mmCIF file with all atom_site columns, C-alpha atoms in Angstrom:
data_model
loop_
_atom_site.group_PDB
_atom_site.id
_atom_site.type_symbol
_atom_site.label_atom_id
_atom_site.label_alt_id
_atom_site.label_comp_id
_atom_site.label_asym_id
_atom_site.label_entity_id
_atom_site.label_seq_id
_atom_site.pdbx_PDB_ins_code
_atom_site.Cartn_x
_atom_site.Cartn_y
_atom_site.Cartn_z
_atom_site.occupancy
_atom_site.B_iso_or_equiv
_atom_site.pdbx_formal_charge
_atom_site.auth_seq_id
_atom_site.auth_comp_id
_atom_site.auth_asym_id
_atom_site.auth_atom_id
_atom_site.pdbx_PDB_model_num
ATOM 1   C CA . UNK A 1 1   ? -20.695 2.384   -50.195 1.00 0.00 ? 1   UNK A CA 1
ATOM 2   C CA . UNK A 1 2   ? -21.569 0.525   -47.006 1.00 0.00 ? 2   UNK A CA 1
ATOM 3   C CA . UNK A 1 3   ? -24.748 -1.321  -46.389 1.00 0.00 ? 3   UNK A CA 1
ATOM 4   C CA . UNK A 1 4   ? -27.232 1.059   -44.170 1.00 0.00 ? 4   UNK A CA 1
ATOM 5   C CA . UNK A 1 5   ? -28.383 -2.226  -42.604 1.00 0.00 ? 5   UNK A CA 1
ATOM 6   C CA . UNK A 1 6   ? -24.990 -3.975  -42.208 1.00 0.00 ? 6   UNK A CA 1
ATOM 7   C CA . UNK A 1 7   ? -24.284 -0.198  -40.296 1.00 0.00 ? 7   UNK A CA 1
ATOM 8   C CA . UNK A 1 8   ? -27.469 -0.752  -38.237 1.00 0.00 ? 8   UNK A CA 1
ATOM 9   C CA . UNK A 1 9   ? -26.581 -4.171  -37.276 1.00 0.00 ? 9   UNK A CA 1
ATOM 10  C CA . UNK A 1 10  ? -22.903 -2.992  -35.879 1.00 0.00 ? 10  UNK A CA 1
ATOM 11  C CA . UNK A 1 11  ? -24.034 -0.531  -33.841 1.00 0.00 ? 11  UNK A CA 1
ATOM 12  C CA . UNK A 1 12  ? -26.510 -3.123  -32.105 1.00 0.00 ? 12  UNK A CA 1
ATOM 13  C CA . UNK A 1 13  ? -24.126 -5.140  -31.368 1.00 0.00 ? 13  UNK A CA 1
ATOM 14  C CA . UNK A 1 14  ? -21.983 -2.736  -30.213 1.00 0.00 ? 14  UNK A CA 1
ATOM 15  C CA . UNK A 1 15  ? -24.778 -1.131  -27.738 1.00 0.00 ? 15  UNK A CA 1
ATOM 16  C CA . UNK A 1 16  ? -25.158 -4.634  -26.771 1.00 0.00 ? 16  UNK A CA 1
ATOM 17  C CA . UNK A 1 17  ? -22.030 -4.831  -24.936 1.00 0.00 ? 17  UNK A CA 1
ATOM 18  C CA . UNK A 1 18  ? -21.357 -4.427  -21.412 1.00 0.00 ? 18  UNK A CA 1
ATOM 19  C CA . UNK A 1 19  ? -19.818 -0.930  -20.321 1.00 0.00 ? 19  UNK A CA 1
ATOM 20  C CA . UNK A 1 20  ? -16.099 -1.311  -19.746 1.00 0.00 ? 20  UNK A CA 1
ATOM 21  C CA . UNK A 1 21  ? -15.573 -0.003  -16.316 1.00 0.00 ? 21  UNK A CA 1
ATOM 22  C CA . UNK A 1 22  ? -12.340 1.989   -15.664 1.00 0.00 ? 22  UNK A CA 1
ATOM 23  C CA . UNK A 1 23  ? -11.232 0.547   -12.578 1.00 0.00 ? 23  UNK A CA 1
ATOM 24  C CA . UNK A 1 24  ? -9.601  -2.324  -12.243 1.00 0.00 ? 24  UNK A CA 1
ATOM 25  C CA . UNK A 1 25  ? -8.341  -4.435  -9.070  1.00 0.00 ? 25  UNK A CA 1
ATOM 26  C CA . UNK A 1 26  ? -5.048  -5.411  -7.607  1.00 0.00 ? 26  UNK A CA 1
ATOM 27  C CA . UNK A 1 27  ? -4.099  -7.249  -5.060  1.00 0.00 ? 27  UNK A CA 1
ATOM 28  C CA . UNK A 1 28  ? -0.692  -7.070  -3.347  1.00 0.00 ? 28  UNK A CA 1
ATOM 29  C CA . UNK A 1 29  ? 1.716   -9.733  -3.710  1.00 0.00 ? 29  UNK A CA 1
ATOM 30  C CA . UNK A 1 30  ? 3.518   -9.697  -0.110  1.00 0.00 ? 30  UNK A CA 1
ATOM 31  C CA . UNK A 1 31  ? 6.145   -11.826 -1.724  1.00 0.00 ? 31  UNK A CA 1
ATOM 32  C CA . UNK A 1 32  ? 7.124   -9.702  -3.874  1.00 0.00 ? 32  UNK A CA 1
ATOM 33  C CA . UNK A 1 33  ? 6.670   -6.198  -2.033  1.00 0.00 ? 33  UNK A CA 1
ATOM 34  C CA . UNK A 1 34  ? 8.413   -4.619  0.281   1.00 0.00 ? 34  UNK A CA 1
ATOM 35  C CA . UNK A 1 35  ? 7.096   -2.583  3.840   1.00 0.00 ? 35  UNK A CA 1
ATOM 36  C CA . UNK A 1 36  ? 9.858   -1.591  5.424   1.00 0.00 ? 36  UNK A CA 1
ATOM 37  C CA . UNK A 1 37  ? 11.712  1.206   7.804   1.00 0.00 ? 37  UNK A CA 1
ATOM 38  C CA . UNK A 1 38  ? 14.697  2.945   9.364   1.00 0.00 ? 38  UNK A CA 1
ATOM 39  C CA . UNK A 1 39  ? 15.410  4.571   12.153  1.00 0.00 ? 39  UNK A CA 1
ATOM 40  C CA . UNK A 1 40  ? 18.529  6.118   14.013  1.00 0.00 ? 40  UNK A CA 1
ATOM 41  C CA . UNK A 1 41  ? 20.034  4.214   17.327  1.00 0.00 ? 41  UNK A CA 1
ATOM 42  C CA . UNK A 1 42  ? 22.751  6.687   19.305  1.00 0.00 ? 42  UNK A CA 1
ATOM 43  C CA . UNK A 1 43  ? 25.055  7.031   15.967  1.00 0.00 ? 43  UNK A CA 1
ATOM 44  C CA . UNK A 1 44  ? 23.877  4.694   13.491  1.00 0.00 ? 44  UNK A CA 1
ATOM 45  C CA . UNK A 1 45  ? 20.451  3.160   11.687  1.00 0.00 ? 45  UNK A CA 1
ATOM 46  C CA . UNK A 1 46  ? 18.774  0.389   12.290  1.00 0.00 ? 46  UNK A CA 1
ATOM 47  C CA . UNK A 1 47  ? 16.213  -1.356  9.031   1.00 0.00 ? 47  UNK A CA 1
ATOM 48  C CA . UNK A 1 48  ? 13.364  -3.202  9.915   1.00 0.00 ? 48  UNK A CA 1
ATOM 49  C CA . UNK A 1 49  ? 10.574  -4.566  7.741   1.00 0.00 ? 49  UNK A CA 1
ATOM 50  C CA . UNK A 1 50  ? 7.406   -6.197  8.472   1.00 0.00 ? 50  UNK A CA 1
ATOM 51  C CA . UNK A 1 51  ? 6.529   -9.508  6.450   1.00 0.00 ? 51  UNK A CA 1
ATOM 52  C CA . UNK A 1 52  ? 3.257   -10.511 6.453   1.00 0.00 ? 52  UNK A CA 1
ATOM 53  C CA . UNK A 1 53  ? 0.465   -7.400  4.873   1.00 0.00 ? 53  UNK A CA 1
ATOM 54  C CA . UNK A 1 54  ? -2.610  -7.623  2.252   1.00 0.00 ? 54  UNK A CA 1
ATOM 55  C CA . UNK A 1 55  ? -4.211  -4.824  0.301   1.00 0.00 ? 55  UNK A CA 1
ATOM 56  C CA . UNK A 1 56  ? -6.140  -4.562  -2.350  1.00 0.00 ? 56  UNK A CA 1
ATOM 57  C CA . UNK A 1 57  ? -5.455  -1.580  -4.825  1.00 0.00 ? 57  UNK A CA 1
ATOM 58  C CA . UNK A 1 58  ? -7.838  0.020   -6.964  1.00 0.00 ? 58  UNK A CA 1
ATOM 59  C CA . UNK A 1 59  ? -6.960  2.062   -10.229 1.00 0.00 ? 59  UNK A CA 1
ATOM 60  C CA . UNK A 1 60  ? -9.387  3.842   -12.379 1.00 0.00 ? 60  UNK A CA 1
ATOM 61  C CA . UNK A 1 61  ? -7.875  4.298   -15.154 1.00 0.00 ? 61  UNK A CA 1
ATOM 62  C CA . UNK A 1 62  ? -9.982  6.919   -16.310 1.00 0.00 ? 62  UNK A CA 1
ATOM 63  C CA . UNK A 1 63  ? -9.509  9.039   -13.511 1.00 0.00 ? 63  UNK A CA 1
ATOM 64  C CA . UNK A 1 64  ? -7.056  8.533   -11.066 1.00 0.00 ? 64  UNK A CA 1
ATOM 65  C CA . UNK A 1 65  ? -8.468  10.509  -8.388  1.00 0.00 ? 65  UNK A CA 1
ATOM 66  C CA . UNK A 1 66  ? -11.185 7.666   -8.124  1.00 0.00 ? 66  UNK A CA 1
ATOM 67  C CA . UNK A 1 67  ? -8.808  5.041   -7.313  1.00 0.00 ? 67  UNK A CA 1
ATOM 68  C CA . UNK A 1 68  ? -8.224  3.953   -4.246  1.00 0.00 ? 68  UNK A CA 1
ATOM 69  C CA . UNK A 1 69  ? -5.577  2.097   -1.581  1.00 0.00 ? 69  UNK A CA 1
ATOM 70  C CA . UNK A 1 70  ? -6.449  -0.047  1.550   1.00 0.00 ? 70  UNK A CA 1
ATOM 71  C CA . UNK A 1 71  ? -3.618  -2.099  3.364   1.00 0.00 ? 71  UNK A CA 1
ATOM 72  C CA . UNK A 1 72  ? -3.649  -4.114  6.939   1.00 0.00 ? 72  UNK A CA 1
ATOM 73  C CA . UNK A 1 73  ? -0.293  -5.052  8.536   1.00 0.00 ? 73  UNK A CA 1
ATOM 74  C CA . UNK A 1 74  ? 0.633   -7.464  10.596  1.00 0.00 ? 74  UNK A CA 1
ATOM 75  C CA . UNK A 1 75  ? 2.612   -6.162  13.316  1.00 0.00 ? 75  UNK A CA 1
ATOM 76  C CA . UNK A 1 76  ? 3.706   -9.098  14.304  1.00 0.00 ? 76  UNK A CA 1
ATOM 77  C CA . UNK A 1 77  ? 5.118   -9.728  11.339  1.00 0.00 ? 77  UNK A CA 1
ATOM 78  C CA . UNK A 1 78  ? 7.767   -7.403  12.291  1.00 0.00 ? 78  UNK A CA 1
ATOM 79  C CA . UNK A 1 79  ? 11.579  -8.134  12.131  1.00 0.00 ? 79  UNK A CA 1
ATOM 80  C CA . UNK A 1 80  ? 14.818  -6.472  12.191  1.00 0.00 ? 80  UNK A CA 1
ATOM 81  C CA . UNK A 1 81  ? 17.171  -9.770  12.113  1.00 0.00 ? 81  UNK A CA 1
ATOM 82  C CA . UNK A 1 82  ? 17.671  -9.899  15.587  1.00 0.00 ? 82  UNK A CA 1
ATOM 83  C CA . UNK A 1 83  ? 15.703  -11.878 17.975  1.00 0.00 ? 83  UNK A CA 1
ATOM 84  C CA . UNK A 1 84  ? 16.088  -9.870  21.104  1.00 0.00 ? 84  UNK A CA 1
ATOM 85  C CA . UNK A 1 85  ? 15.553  -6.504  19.178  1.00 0.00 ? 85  UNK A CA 1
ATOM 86  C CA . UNK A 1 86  ? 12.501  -8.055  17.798  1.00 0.00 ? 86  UNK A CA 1
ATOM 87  C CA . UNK A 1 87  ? 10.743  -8.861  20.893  1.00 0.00 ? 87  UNK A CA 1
ATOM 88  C CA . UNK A 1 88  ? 11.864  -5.682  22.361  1.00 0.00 ? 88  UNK A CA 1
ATOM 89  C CA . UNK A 1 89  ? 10.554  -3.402  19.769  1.00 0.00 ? 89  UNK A CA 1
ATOM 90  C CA . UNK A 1 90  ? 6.932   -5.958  20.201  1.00 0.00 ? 90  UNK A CA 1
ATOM 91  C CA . UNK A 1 91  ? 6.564   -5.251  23.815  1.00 0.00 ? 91  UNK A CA 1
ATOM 92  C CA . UNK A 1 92  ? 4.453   -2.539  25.472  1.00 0.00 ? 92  UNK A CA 1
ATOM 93  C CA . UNK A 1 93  ? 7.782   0.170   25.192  1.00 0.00 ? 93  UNK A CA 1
ATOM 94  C CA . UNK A 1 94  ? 7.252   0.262   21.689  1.00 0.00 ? 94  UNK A CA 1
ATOM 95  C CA . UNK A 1 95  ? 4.745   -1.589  18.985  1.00 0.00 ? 95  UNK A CA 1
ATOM 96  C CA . UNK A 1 96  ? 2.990   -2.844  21.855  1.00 0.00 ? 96  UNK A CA 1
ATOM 97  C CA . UNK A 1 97  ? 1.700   -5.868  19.309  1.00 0.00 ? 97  UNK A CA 1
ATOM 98  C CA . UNK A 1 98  ? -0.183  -7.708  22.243  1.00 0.00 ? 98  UNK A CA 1
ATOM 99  C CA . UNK A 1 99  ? -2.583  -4.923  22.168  1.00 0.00 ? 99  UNK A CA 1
ATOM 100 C CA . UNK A 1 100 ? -1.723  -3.502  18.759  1.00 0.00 ? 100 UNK A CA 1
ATOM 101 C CA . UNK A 1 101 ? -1.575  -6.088  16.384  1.00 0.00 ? 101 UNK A CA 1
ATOM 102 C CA . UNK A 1 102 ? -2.761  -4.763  13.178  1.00 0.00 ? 102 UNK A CA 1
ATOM 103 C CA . UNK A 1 103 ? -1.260  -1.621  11.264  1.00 0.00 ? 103 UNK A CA 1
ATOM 104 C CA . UNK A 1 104 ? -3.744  -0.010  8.467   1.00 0.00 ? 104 UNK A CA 1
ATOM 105 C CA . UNK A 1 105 ? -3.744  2.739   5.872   1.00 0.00 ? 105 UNK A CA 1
ATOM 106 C CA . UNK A 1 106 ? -6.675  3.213   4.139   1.00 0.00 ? 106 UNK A CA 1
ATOM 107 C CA . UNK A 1 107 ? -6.949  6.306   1.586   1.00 0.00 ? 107 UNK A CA 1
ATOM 108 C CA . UNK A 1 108 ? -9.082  9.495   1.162   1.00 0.00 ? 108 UNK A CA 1
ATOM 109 C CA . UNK A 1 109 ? -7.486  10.271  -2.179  1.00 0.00 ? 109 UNK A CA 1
ATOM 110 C CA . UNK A 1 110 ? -5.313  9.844   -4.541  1.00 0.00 ? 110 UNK A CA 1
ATOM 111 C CA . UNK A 1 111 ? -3.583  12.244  -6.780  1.00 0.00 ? 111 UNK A CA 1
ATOM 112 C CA . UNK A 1 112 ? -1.736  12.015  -10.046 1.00 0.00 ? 112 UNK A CA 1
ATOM 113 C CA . UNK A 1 113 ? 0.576   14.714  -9.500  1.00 0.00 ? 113 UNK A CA 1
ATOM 114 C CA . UNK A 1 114 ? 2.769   13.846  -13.062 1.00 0.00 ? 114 UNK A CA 1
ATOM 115 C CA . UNK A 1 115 ? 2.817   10.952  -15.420 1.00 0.00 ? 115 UNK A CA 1
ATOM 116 C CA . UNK A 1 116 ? 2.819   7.933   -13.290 1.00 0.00 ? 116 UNK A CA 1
ATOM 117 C CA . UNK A 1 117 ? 3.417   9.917   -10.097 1.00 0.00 ? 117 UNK A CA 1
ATOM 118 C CA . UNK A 1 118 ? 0.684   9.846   -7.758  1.00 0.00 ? 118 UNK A CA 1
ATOM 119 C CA . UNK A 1 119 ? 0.148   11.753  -3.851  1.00 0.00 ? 119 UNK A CA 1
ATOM 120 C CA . UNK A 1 120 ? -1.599  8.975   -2.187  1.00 0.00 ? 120 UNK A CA 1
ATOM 121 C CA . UNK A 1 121 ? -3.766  10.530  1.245   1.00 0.00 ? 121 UNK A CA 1
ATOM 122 C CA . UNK A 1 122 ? -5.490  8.228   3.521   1.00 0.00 ? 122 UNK A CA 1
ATOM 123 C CA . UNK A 1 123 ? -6.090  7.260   7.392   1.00 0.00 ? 123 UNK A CA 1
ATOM 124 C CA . UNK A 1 124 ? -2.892  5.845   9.169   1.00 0.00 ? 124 UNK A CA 1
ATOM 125 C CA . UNK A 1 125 ? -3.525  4.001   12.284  1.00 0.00 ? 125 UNK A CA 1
ATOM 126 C CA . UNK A 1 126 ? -0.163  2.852   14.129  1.00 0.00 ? 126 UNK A CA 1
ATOM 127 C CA . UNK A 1 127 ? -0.170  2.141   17.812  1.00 0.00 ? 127 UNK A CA 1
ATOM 128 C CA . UNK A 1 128 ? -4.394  2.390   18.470  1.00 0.00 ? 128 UNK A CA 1
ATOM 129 C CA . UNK A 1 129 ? -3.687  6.252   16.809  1.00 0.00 ? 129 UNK A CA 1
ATOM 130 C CA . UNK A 1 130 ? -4.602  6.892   13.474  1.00 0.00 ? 130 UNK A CA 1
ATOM 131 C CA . UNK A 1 131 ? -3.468  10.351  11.499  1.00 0.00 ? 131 UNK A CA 1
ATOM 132 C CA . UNK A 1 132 ? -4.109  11.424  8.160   1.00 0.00 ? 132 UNK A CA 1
ATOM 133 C CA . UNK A 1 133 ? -1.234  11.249  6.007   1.00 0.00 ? 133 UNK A CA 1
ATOM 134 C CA . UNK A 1 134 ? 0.113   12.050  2.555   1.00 0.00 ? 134 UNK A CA 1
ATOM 135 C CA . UNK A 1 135 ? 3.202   10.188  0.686   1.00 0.00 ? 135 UNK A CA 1
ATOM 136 C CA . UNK A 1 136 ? 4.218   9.994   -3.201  1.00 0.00 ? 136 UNK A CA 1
ATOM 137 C CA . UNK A 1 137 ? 4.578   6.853   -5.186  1.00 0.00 ? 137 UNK A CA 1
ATOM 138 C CA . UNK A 1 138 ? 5.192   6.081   -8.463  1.00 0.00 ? 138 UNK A CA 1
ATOM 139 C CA . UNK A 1 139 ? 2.759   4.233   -10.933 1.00 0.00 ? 139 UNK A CA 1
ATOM 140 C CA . UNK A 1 140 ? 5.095   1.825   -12.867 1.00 0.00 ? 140 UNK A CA 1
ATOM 141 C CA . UNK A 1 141 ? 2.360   0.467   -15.190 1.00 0.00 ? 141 UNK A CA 1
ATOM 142 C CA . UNK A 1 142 ? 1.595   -3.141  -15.796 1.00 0.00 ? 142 UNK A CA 1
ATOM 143 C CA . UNK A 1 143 ? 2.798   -6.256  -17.846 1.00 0.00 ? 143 UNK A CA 1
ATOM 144 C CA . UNK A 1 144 ? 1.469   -9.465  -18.098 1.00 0.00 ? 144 UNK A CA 1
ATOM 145 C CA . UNK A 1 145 ? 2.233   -11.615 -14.979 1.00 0.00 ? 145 UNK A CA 1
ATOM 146 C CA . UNK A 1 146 ? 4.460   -15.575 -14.929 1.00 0.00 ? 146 UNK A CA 1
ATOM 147 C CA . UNK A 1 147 ? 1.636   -17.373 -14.920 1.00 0.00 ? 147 UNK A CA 1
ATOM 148 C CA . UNK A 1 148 ? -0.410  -17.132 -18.446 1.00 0.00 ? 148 UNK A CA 1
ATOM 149 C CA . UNK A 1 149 ? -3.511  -14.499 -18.635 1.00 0.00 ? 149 UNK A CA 1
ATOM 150 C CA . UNK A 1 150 ? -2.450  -13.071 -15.537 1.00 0.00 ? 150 UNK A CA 1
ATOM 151 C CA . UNK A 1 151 ? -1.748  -9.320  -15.204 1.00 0.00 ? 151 UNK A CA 1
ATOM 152 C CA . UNK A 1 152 ? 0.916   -7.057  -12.922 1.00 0.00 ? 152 UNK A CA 1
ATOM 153 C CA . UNK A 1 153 ? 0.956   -3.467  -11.544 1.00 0.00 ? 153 UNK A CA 1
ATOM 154 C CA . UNK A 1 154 ? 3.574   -1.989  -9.910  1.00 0.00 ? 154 UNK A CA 1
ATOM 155 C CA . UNK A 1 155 ? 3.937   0.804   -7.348  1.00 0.00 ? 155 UNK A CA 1
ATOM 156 C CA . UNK A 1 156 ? 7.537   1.809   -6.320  1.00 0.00 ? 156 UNK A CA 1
ATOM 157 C CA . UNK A 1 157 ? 9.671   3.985   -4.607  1.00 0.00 ? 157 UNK A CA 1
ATOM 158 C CA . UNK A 1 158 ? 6.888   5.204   -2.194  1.00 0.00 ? 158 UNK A CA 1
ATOM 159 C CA . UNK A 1 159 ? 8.551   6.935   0.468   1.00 0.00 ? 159 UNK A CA 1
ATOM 160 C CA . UNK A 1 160 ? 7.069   8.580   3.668   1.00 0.00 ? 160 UNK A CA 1
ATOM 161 C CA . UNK A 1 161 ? 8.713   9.788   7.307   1.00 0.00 ? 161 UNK A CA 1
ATOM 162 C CA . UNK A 1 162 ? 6.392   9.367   10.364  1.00 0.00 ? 162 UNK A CA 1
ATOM 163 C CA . UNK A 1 163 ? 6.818   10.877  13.947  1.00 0.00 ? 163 UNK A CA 1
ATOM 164 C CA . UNK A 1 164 ? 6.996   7.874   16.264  1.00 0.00 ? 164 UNK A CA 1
ATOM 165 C CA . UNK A 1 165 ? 5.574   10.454  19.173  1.00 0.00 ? 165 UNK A CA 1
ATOM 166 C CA . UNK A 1 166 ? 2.576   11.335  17.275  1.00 0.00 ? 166 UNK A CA 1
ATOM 167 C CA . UNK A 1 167 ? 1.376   7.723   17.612  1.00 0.00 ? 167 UNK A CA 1
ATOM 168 C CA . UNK A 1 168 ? 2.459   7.299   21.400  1.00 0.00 ? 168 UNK A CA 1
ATOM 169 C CA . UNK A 1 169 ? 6.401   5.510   21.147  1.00 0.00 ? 169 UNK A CA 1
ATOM 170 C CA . UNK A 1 170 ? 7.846   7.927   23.421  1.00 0.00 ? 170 UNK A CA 1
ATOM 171 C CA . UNK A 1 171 ? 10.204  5.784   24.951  1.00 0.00 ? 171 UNK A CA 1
ATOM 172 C CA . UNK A 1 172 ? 14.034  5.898   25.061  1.00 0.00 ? 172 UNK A CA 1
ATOM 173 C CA . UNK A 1 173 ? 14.150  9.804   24.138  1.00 0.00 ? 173 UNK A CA 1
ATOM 174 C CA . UNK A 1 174 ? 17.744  10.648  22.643  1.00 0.00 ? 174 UNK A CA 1
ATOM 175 C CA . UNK A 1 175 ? 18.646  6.728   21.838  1.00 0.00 ? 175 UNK A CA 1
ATOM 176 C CA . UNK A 1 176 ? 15.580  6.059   19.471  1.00 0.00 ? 176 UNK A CA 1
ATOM 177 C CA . UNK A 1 177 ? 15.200  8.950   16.638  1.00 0.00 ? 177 UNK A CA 1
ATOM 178 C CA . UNK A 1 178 ? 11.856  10.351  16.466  1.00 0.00 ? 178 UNK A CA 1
ATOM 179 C CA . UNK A 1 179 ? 11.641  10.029  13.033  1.00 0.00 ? 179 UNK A CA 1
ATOM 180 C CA . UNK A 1 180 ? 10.917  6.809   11.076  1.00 0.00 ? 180 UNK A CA 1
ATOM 181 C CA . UNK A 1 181 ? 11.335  6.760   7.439   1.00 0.00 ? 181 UNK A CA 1
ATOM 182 C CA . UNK A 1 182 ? 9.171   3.925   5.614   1.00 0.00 ? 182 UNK A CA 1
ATOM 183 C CA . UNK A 1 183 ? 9.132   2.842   1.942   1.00 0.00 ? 183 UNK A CA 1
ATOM 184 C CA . UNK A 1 184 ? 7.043   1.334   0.261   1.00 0.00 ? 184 UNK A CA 1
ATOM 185 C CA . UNK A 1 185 ? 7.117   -1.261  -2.673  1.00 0.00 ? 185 UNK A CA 1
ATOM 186 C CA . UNK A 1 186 ? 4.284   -3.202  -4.352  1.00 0.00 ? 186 UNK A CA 1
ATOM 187 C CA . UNK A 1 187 ? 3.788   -5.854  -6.747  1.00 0.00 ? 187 UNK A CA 1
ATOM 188 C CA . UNK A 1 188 ? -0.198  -6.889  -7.147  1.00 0.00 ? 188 UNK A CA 1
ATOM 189 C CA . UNK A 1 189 ? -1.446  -9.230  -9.223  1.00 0.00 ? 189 UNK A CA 1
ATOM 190 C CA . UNK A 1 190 ? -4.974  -8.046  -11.043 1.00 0.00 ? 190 UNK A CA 1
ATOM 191 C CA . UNK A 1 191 ? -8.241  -9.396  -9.670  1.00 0.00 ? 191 UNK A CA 1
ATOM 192 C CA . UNK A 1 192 ? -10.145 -11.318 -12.105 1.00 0.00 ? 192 UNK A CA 1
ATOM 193 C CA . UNK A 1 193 ? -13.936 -9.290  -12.001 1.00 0.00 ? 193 UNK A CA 1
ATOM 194 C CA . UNK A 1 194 ? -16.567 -11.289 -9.820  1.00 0.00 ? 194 UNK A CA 1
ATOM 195 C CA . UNK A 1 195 ? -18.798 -13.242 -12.094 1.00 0.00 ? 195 UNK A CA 1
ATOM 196 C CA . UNK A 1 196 ? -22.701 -11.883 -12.006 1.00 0.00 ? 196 UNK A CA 1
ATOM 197 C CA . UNK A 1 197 ? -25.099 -14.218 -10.897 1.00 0.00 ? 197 UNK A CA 1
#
């Protein structure tokens, strides 16, 4: 039979601990993730990818719904492998990255539409316009990182298409496609909780 005290004394100690909160932090590893696009030219498609971003992604694991996604990009960073391309698609006809030179999402929800597939909704701004958008990704869990105690979440295969009029590239009509499709691949590294002071 156990001890009533020995009993009492366990659940103290237990009550004693601190609440383990259900969201956890991530922050994207640009090294290892991947922002990048397509889009047609006359008969063919052109890739591009941009390589400098940060975001910090937040996952409750108790409820999904309460985690959260926010992500700057540096326009500048763009690049398609070719110089003059480049500094075309910077200049005023298209990014405009003078003016321009940040690209954010930041969400207003996230949904866990299926096991480890998630509907991620948030505030797009592109161009000095910002729309509300909606694209899937999948959830593809965590492992421990390289380096020792370190942890990894990944978030692949997102996948979105984005009207280049609705954020004010109107140029070159019937040479540039209007569409752009964008994926989306993270790596983040977990965020060590702030120590209380």
């Amino acid at each position: 039979m156990r001890h009533p005290f020995r009993a009492l004394l366990a659940s103290l100690a237990l009550a004693a601990l601190p609440a383990l909160a259900g969201e956890d932090t991530y922050k994207i590893d640009p090294v290892h993730s991947e922002v990048s696009f397509k889009v047609s030219h006359l008969l063919a498609k052109v890739s591009g990818r941009f390589t400098k971003f940060e975001g910090l992604i937040k996952v409750d694991t108790a409820d999904m719904s309460k985690s959260s996604v926010d992500v700057t990009i540096d326009a500048t960073s763009l690049t398609t492998d070719n110089e003059a391309r480049d500094k075309h698609l910077k200049s005023p006809d298209f990014f405009d990255v003078a003016k321009f030179p940040v690209i954010t999402f930041k969400s207003t929800a996230v949904k866990e539409v299926a096991k480890g597939k998630l509907e991620i909704t948030g505030d797009f701004t592109l161009h000095g316009v910002t729309k509300r958008i909606t694209f899937p990704i999948t959830n593809a869990g965590t492992q421990p990182g390289m380096a020792p105690g370190t942890v990894i979440a990944g978030f692949i295969d997102g996948a979105l298409t984005l009207n280049r009029n609705e954020f004010g590239i109107k140029t070159f009509p019937g040479v540039i496609g209007e569409t752009v499709a964008v994926s989306l691949n993270a790596e983040a590294g977990k965020v060590a909780p702030a120590a209380k002071k």
